[in-house]
Each structure stands twice: as C-alpha cells, then as structure tokens.
Short mmCIF file of C-alpha atoms in Angstrom, two decimals:
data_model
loop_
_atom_site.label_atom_id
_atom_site.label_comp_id
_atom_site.label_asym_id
_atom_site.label_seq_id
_atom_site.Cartn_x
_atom_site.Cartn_y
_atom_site.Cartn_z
CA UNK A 1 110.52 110.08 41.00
CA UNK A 2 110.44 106.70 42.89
CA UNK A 3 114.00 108.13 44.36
CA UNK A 4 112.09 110.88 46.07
CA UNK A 5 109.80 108.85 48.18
CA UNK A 6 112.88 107.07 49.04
CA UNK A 7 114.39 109.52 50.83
CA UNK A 8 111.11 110.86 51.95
CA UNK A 9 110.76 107.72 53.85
CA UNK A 10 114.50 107.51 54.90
CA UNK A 11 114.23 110.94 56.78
CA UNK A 12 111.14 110.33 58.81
CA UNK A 13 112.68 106.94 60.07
CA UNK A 14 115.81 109.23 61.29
CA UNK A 15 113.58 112.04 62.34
CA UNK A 16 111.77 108.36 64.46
CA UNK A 17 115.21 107.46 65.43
CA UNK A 18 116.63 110.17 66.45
CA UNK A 19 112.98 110.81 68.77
CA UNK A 20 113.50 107.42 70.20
CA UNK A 21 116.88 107.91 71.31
CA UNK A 22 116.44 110.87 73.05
CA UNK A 23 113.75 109.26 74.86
CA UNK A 24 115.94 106.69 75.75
CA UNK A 25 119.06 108.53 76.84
CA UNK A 26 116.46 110.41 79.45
CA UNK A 27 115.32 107.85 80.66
CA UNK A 28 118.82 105.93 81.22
CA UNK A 29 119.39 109.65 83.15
CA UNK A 30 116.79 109.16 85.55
CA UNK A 31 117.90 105.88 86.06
CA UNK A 32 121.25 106.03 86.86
CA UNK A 33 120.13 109.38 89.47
CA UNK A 34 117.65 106.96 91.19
CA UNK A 35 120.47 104.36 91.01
CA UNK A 36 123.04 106.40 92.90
CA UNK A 37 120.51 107.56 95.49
CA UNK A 38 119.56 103.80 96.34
CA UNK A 39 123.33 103.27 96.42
CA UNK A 40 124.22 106.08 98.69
CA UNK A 41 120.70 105.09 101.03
CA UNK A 42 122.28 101.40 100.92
CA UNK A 43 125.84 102.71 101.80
CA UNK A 44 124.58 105.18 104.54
CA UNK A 45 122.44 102.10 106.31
CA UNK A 46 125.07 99.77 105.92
CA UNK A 47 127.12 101.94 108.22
CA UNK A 48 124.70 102.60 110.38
CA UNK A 49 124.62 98.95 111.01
CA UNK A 50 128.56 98.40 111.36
CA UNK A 51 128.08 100.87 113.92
CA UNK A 52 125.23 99.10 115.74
CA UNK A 53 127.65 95.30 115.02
CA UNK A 54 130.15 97.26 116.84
CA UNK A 55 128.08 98.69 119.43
CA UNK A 56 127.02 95.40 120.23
CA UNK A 57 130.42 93.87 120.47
CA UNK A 58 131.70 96.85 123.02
CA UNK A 59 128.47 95.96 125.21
CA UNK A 60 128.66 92.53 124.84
CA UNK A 61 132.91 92.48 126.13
CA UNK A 62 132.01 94.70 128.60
CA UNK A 63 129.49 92.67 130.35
CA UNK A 64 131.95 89.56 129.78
CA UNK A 65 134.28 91.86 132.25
CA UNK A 66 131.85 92.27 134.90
#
C-alpha cells in the first residue's frame, strides 16, 4: 500500500513538470520573436545610419571641391 502513494506522488510531480515546461518553452517563444524583431529594428537603423555616414561624406568632399 505505501507503494501506491508512491507513485501517486511521482505522477503529479510529472503532471507539475511537464506544466512547467510548457510554460517555459512559450515563453522562450515569445522571446526569441521579440528578439528577432529588436534585431531586425537594430539592423534596419543601423543602415539607415551608414546611409546618413555616407551621405555626410559625399557632402562633406563635395564642398572640399568647391
């Protein structure tokens, strides 16, 4: 008999575990689809700046010129 409450316990700490992971493995989804849209926002800026840099330098040589 002390066998049965055993296992009784042993399930509901899987039935816990397996609960807890799937909580986890959503949230790790969220994360890494906010993670690749701060990386793309961080990418698209980036370049948006190289642009501006080499803007700049364009300007800048042709007012050297002048």
């Amino acid at each position: 008999m002390p066998y049965v409450w055993s296992l009784v316990l042993l399930a509901v700490g899987l039935v816990l575990l397996a609960l807890l992971l799937v909580r986890v493995v959503r949230g790790l989804r969220r994360f890494r689809s906010v993670q690749r849209q701060v990386v793309d926002d961080l990418n698209d800026r980036s370049g948006l700046v190289k642009a501006r840099v080499a803007g700049l330098k364009v300007a800048f040589a042709e007012r050297r010129r002048r």
